[in-house]
Coordinates of C-alpha atoms and ligand atoms in Angstrom, one line a residue:
M14 CA -21.4 -17.7 -10.4
P15 CA -24.5 -20.0 -10.5
P16 CA -26.5 -19.3 -13.6
A17 CA -29.7 -18.9 -11.4
A18 CA -28.0 -15.9 -9.7
M19 CA -27.2 -14.1 -13.1
A20 CA -29.4 -11.2 -14.0
P21 CA -29.6 -9.7 -17.4
A22 CA -29.3 -6.0 -18.1
L23 CA -32.7 -4.3 -17.5
S24 CA -35.3 -5.7 -19.8
G25 CA -38.6 -4.3 -21.0
D26 CA -39.5 -0.7 -21.8
A27 CA -36.2 0.5 -23.3
A28 CA -37.4 4.1 -23.5
S29 CA -37.5 4.5 -19.7
H30 CA -34.4 3.0 -18.4
T31 CA -33.4 5.8 -16.2
V32 CA -31.0 5.9 -13.3
A33 CA -33.9 5.9 -10.8
K34 CA -35.4 2.9 -12.6
A35 CA -32.1 1.0 -12.5
R36 CA -31.8 1.6 -8.8
R37 CA -35.2 0.4 -8.2
A38 CA -34.7 -2.8 -10.3
W39 CA -31.5 -3.8 -8.6
T40 CA -32.9 -2.9 -5.2
A41 CA -35.7 -5.5 -6.0
R42 CA -33.3 -8.1 -7.3
F43 CA -31.2 -7.8 -4.2
R44 CA -34.2 -7.9 -1.9
A45 CA -35.5 -11.0 -3.6
A46 CA -32.1 -12.6 -3.2
G47 CA -32.2 -12.0 0.6
I48 CA -29.3 -9.4 0.6
D49 CA -29.4 -7.4 3.8
S50 CA -29.3 -3.9 2.6
P51 CA -30.7 -4.0 -0.9
E52 CA -31.4 -0.3 -1.4
L53 CA -28.1 0.8 -0.2
D54 CA -26.2 -1.7 -2.2
A55 CA -28.1 -0.8 -5.3
R56 CA -27.4 2.9 -4.9
L57 CA -23.7 2.3 -4.3
L58 CA -23.3 0.0 -7.2
V59 CA -25.3 2.0 -9.6
G60 CA -23.3 5.1 -8.4
H61 CA -20.0 3.2 -8.8
A62 CA -20.9 1.9 -12.3
L63 CA -21.8 5.5 -13.4
G64 CA -18.9 7.1 -11.6
L65 CA -21.5 9.3 -9.6
D66 CA -21.5 10.1 -5.9
H67 CA -24.5 10.1 -3.7
A68 CA -25.5 13.7 -4.6
A69 CA -24.8 13.3 -8.4
L70 CA -26.6 10.0 -8.5
A71 CA -29.8 11.8 -6.9
A72 CA -29.5 14.7 -9.3
S73 CA -29.3 12.1 -12.3
A74 CA -32.5 10.2 -11.3
T75 CA -34.3 11.0 -14.6
R76 CA -31.3 10.5 -17.0
I77 CA -31.7 7.8 -19.6
L78 CA -29.0 5.1 -19.5
V79 CA -27.2 4.1 -22.6
A80 CA -26.6 0.5 -23.1
S81 CA -23.0 0.5 -22.0
E82 CA -24.2 1.9 -18.7
E83 CA -26.7 -0.7 -18.2
S84 CA -24.2 -3.5 -18.9
A85 CA -21.8 -1.9 -16.4
I86 CA -24.4 -1.8 -13.8
A87 CA -25.5 -5.3 -14.6
A88 CA -21.9 -6.6 -14.2
L89 CA -21.6 -5.1 -10.7
G90 CA -25.1 -6.3 -9.8
N91 CA -24.4 -9.7 -10.8
R92 CA -21.3 -9.9 -8.7
R93 CA -23.4 -8.8 -5.7
L94 CA -26.0 -11.5 -6.4
A95 CA -23.1 -13.9 -6.2
H96 CA -22.5 -12.5 -2.6
E97 CA -19.5 -10.5 -3.2
P98 CA -19.6 -7.7 -0.6
V99 CA -20.1 -4.1 -2.1
A100 CA -16.8 -3.0 -0.6
R101 CA -15.0 -5.5 -2.6
I102 CA -16.7 -4.7 -5.9
V103 CA -15.9 -1.0 -5.4
G104 CA -12.6 -1.7 -4.0
T105 CA -12.8 0.6 -1.0
K106 CA -14.2 0.7 2.6
E107 CA -14.6 3.4 5.0
F108 CA -13.1 2.9 8.5
W109 CA -12.8 5.5 11.2
S110 CA -13.9 8.0 8.5
L111 CA -10.8 7.0 6.4
N112 CA -11.3 5.7 2.8
L113 CA -9.3 2.6 2.6
R114 CA -8.5 0.6 -0.5
I115 CA -8.9 -3.2 -0.1
D116 CA -8.1 -6.0 -2.4
A117 CA -8.5 -9.9 -2.3
A118 CA -5.7 -10.2 0.0
T119 CA -7.1 -8.0 2.8
L120 CA -9.9 -8.4 5.2
V121 CA -12.9 -5.9 4.6
P122 CA -12.4 -3.7 7.8
R123 CA -15.5 -4.1 9.9
P124 CA -17.3 -1.3 11.8
E125 CA -17.0 -3.4 15.0
T126 CA -13.3 -3.1 14.8
E127 CA -13.6 0.6 15.5
T128 CA -14.1 -0.5 19.1
V129 CA -10.5 -1.5 19.1
V130 CA -9.4 2.1 18.1
E131 CA -11.8 3.5 20.7
A132 CA -10.4 1.2 23.4
A133 CA -6.8 2.1 22.5
L134 CA -7.5 5.8 22.5
A135 CA -9.4 5.6 25.9
A136 CA -6.3 3.6 27.4
I137 CA -4.0 6.3 26.1
D138 CA -6.3 9.1 27.4
T139 CA -6.1 7.7 30.9
C140 CA -2.3 8.6 31.0
R141 CA -2.8 12.0 28.9
G142 CA -0.8 10.3 26.3
R143 CA -2.3 11.6 22.9
A144 CA 0.4 14.2 22.5
R145 CA 3.4 11.8 23.2
A146 CA 5.5 10.2 20.6
L147 CA 3.9 6.8 21.1
R148 CA 5.3 3.7 19.5
I149 CA 2.5 1.6 18.1
A150 CA 2.5 -2.0 16.7
D151 CA -0.4 -3.4 14.8
L152 CA -0.1 -7.2 14.4
G153 CA -2.0 -8.6 11.5
T154 CA -2.5 -5.0 10.0
G155 CA -4.4 -6.1 6.7
S156 CA -5.4 -2.9 5.0
G157 CA -3.8 -1.0 7.8
A158 CA -7.1 0.0 9.2
I159 CA -6.4 0.1 13.0
L160 CA -2.9 1.5 12.7
L161 CA -3.9 4.3 10.2
A162 CA -6.9 5.2 12.4
L163 CA -4.8 5.5 15.4
L164 CA -2.2 7.7 13.5
S165 CA -4.9 9.9 12.3
E166 CA -5.8 10.7 15.9
L167 CA -2.3 10.7 17.5
H168 CA -0.4 13.3 15.5
N169 CA 3.1 12.5 17.2
A170 CA 2.8 8.7 17.2
F171 CA 4.8 6.3 15.0
G172 CA 3.5 2.8 14.0
V173 CA 4.5 -0.5 12.4
G174 CA 2.2 -2.9 11.0
T175 CA 2.9 -6.6 10.4
D176 CA 1.2 -9.1 8.2
L177 CA 2.0 -12.6 6.9
S178 CA 0.6 -11.4 3.6
P179 CA 3.1 -9.2 1.6
Q180 CA 0.1 -8.4 -0.8
A181 CA -1.9 -7.1 2.1
L182 CA 1.0 -4.9 3.3
A183 CA 1.2 -3.4 -0.2
V184 CA -2.4 -2.3 0.2
A185 CA -1.6 -1.0 3.7
H186 CA 1.4 0.9 2.3
D187 CA -0.7 2.4 -0.4
N188 CA -3.4 3.4 2.0
T189 CA -0.8 5.1 4.2
R190 CA 0.6 7.0 1.2
R191 CA -2.8 8.1 -0.1
L192 CA -3.9 9.4 3.5
G193 CA -0.5 11.2 3.9
L194 CA 0.1 9.2 7.2
T195 CA 3.7 8.9 6.7
R196 CA 4.5 7.9 10.2
A197 CA 3.7 4.2 9.5
A198 CA 6.1 1.4 8.3
Y199 CA 5.2 -2.2 7.4
V200 CA 7.0 -5.5 7.7
A201 CA 6.1 -8.9 6.5
C202 CA 6.5 -11.4 9.5
D203 CA 4.8 -13.8 11.6
M204 CA 3.0 -11.6 14.2
A205 CA 5.9 -9.6 15.7
A206 CA 8.9 -11.9 14.8
A207 CA 10.7 -9.0 13.0
L208 CA 10.0 -6.4 15.8
H209 CA 12.0 -5.5 18.9
G210 CA 9.9 -2.9 20.7
P211 CA 9.5 -1.4 23.2
F212 CA 6.0 -0.3 22.1
D213 CA 3.6 1.8 24.1
V214 CA 0.6 0.3 22.4
I215 CA 0.1 -3.0 20.6
V216 CA -3.2 -3.5 18.7
S217 CA -4.4 -6.5 17.0
N218 CA -7.4 -7.9 15.2
P219 CA -5.9 -11.3 14.6
P220 CA -7.6 -14.3 12.9
Y221 CA -10.0 -15.7 15.5
I222 CA -12.6 -18.0 13.8
G223 CA -12.4 -21.6 14.8
S224 CA -11.3 -23.6 11.6
D225 CA -14.4 -25.7 11.7
N226 CA -16.7 -22.6 12.0
I227 CA -15.6 -21.0 8.7
A228 CA -17.8 -23.1 6.6
A229 CA -20.9 -21.8 8.5
L230 CA -20.1 -18.1 7.9
P231 CA -22.1 -16.0 5.6
P232 CA -21.0 -16.3 1.9
E233 CA -20.0 -12.7 1.8
V234 CA -17.3 -13.7 4.5
R235 CA -16.4 -17.3 3.7
L236 CA -16.1 -17.0 0.1
F237 CA -14.4 -13.5 -0.2
D238 CA -12.4 -12.7 3.0
P239 CA -9.0 -14.4 2.9
R240 CA -8.8 -17.5 5.0
L241 CA -5.5 -16.3 6.4
A242 CA -7.5 -13.3 7.9
L243 CA -10.1 -15.7 9.5
D244 CA -8.7 -19.0 10.6
G245 CA -7.7 -18.9 14.2
G246 CA -7.0 -22.7 14.5
A247 CA -9.1 -25.4 16.2
D248 CA -10.6 -23.3 18.9
G249 CA -9.9 -19.8 17.3
L250 CA -7.5 -18.9 20.0
N251 CA -4.1 -19.6 18.2
S252 CA -3.2 -16.1 17.4
Y253 CA -4.0 -15.1 21.1
R254 CA -1.7 -17.7 22.4
A255 CA 1.1 -16.4 20.0
I256 CA 0.3 -12.7 21.0
A257 CA 0.3 -13.5 24.9
A258 CA 3.7 -15.2 24.4
I259 CA 5.4 -12.2 22.8
A260 CA 3.5 -9.1 24.1
P261 CA 5.1 -8.8 27.5
G262 CA 8.6 -8.7 26.0
L263 CA 7.5 -6.1 23.4
L264 CA 5.6 -3.7 25.6
A265 CA 7.2 -0.7 27.3
A266 CA 6.5 -0.3 31.0
N267 CA 3.0 0.8 31.5
G268 CA 2.3 -0.1 27.8
V269 CA -1.1 -1.5 26.7
I270 CA -2.2 -4.2 24.3
V271 CA -5.7 -4.0 22.7
V272 CA -6.9 -7.1 20.9
E273 CA -10.2 -7.6 19.1
I274 CA -12.2 -10.7 20.3
G275 CA -15.0 -12.9 18.8
A276 CA -18.1 -14.1 20.4
G277 CA -17.5 -16.1 23.6
Q278 CA -13.8 -15.6 23.7
A279 CA -13.5 -12.7 26.2
E280 CA -12.7 -15.0 29.2
A281 CA -10.3 -17.3 27.5
V282 CA -8.3 -14.4 26.0
A283 CA -8.3 -12.5 29.3
A284 CA -6.9 -15.7 30.9
L285 CA -4.2 -15.9 28.3
L286 CA -3.1 -12.4 28.7
A287 CA -3.2 -12.6 32.6
G288 CA -1.3 -15.8 32.3
A289 CA 1.5 -13.8 30.5
G290 CA 1.6 -11.3 33.4
L291 CA -0.5 -8.5 31.9
A292 CA -3.5 -7.0 33.6
P293 CA -6.6 -7.3 31.5
S294 CA -9.6 -4.9 32.1
P295 CA -13.3 -5.9 31.4
P296 CA -13.8 -6.1 27.6
R297 CA -15.2 -3.0 25.8
P298 CA -18.5 -3.7 24.0
D299 CA -19.1 -2.7 20.4
L300 CA -22.3 -0.9 19.1
N301 CA -24.3 -4.3 19.3
N302 CA -23.2 -4.7 22.9
M303 CA -21.0 -7.5 22.1
P304 CA -17.7 -7.7 24.1
R305 CA -15.3 -6.7 21.3
A306 CA -12.1 -5.3 22.5
L307 CA -9.8 -6.5 25.4
V308 CA -7.2 -4.0 26.9
A309 CA -4.4 -5.4 29.1
K310 CA -1.7 -3.3 30.7
K311 CA 1.9 -4.1 31.5
G312 CA 3.0 -2.9 34.8
S313 CA 5.8 -0.4 35.6
Ligands
LIG422 C1 -8.8 -10.4 10.9 S1 -7.6 -9.7 9.8 C2 -7.5 -8.1 10.4 C3 -6.9 -7.0 9.4 C4 -7.0 -5.7 9.9 N1 -6.2 -5.4 11.1 C5 -8.4 -5.2 10.1 O1 -8.8 -5.1 11.4 O2 -9.2 -4.9 9.3 C6 -6.2 -10.5 10.4 C7 -4.9 -10.3 9.5 O3 -3.8 -10.9 10.2 C8 -2.9 -11.4 9.2 N2 -2.3 -12.6 9.7 C9 -2.8 -13.9 10.0 N3 -1.9 -14.7 10.6 C10 -0.9 -13.8 10.8 C11 0.4 -14.0 11.4 N4 0.8 -15.2 12.0 N5 1.2 -13.0 11.6 C12 1.0 -11.9 10.9 N6 -0.2 -11.6 10.4 C13 -1.1 -12.6 10.3 C14 -3.9 -11.8 8.0 O4 -3.2 -11.8 6.8 C15 -4.9 -10.6 8.2 O5 -4.4 -9.5 7.4

């Protein structure tokens, strides 16, 4: 961490180091450092350091902190000043209302990836499929986010998640166990190399950043998300080429594949899937109105 980014424990008037004052002080530091959501981050980190949830933190506003608590808060605050995302500091991230554990081997699940879950559920709904014993594959499952979100909605479905990273799969497995979603299994392999199918639904949020564009990403991403989760090759499309090559052989008749796409990739990815004999629909936008999920169907 650069020395300039370090901040000491609160200084000055020792008698009034309350919880509320710590929150205000760290909010100000985060704001001065240009961090996007300074107030929220300060609340989450102070709460995490003290082991207090939102309500308990509010109720403790006037409590005086002891020195060890100030040090614990400062340790977390300094990590945030070094651009480590809050989710990595606290070790969990909420996705589709599921509390997921993450670690250094897993991407932090993004809110926009919920668009993939929505698109998959919408595609399943068009054939009244929610009650069916659907077979789902999640290629590049990371923390298990997409697969676990789907299994939480589809009570008779079974899923398998793959990843090149055994460490990520250990996290996915742990999330599965903690959430009690026992209908998921995991296998370490290159995309779907160890899978046979047929699958009714294939989902994937593959690495899709062009290799040369990674250096320009915000530090929260480029310094902390695993490169394996980001790097999509020279043009960002390598994973989609691999997926297009294998998806038709893995999908059941009338099966669907749903992939997350990055900015400007919708046409190229749709062309890859269409070139493999699948029928892509127009992309589904995320909450920022960016094309985010592409659904393609296999014929009967
Ligand atoms: C963008 S992350 C998505 C993680 C998770 N699905 C999510 O949405 O939060 C891509 C994931 O694909 C994995 N991955 C990268 N290349 C892979 C490959 N060739 N085969 C299987 N998994 C791969 C990475 O380890 C990473 O976990």
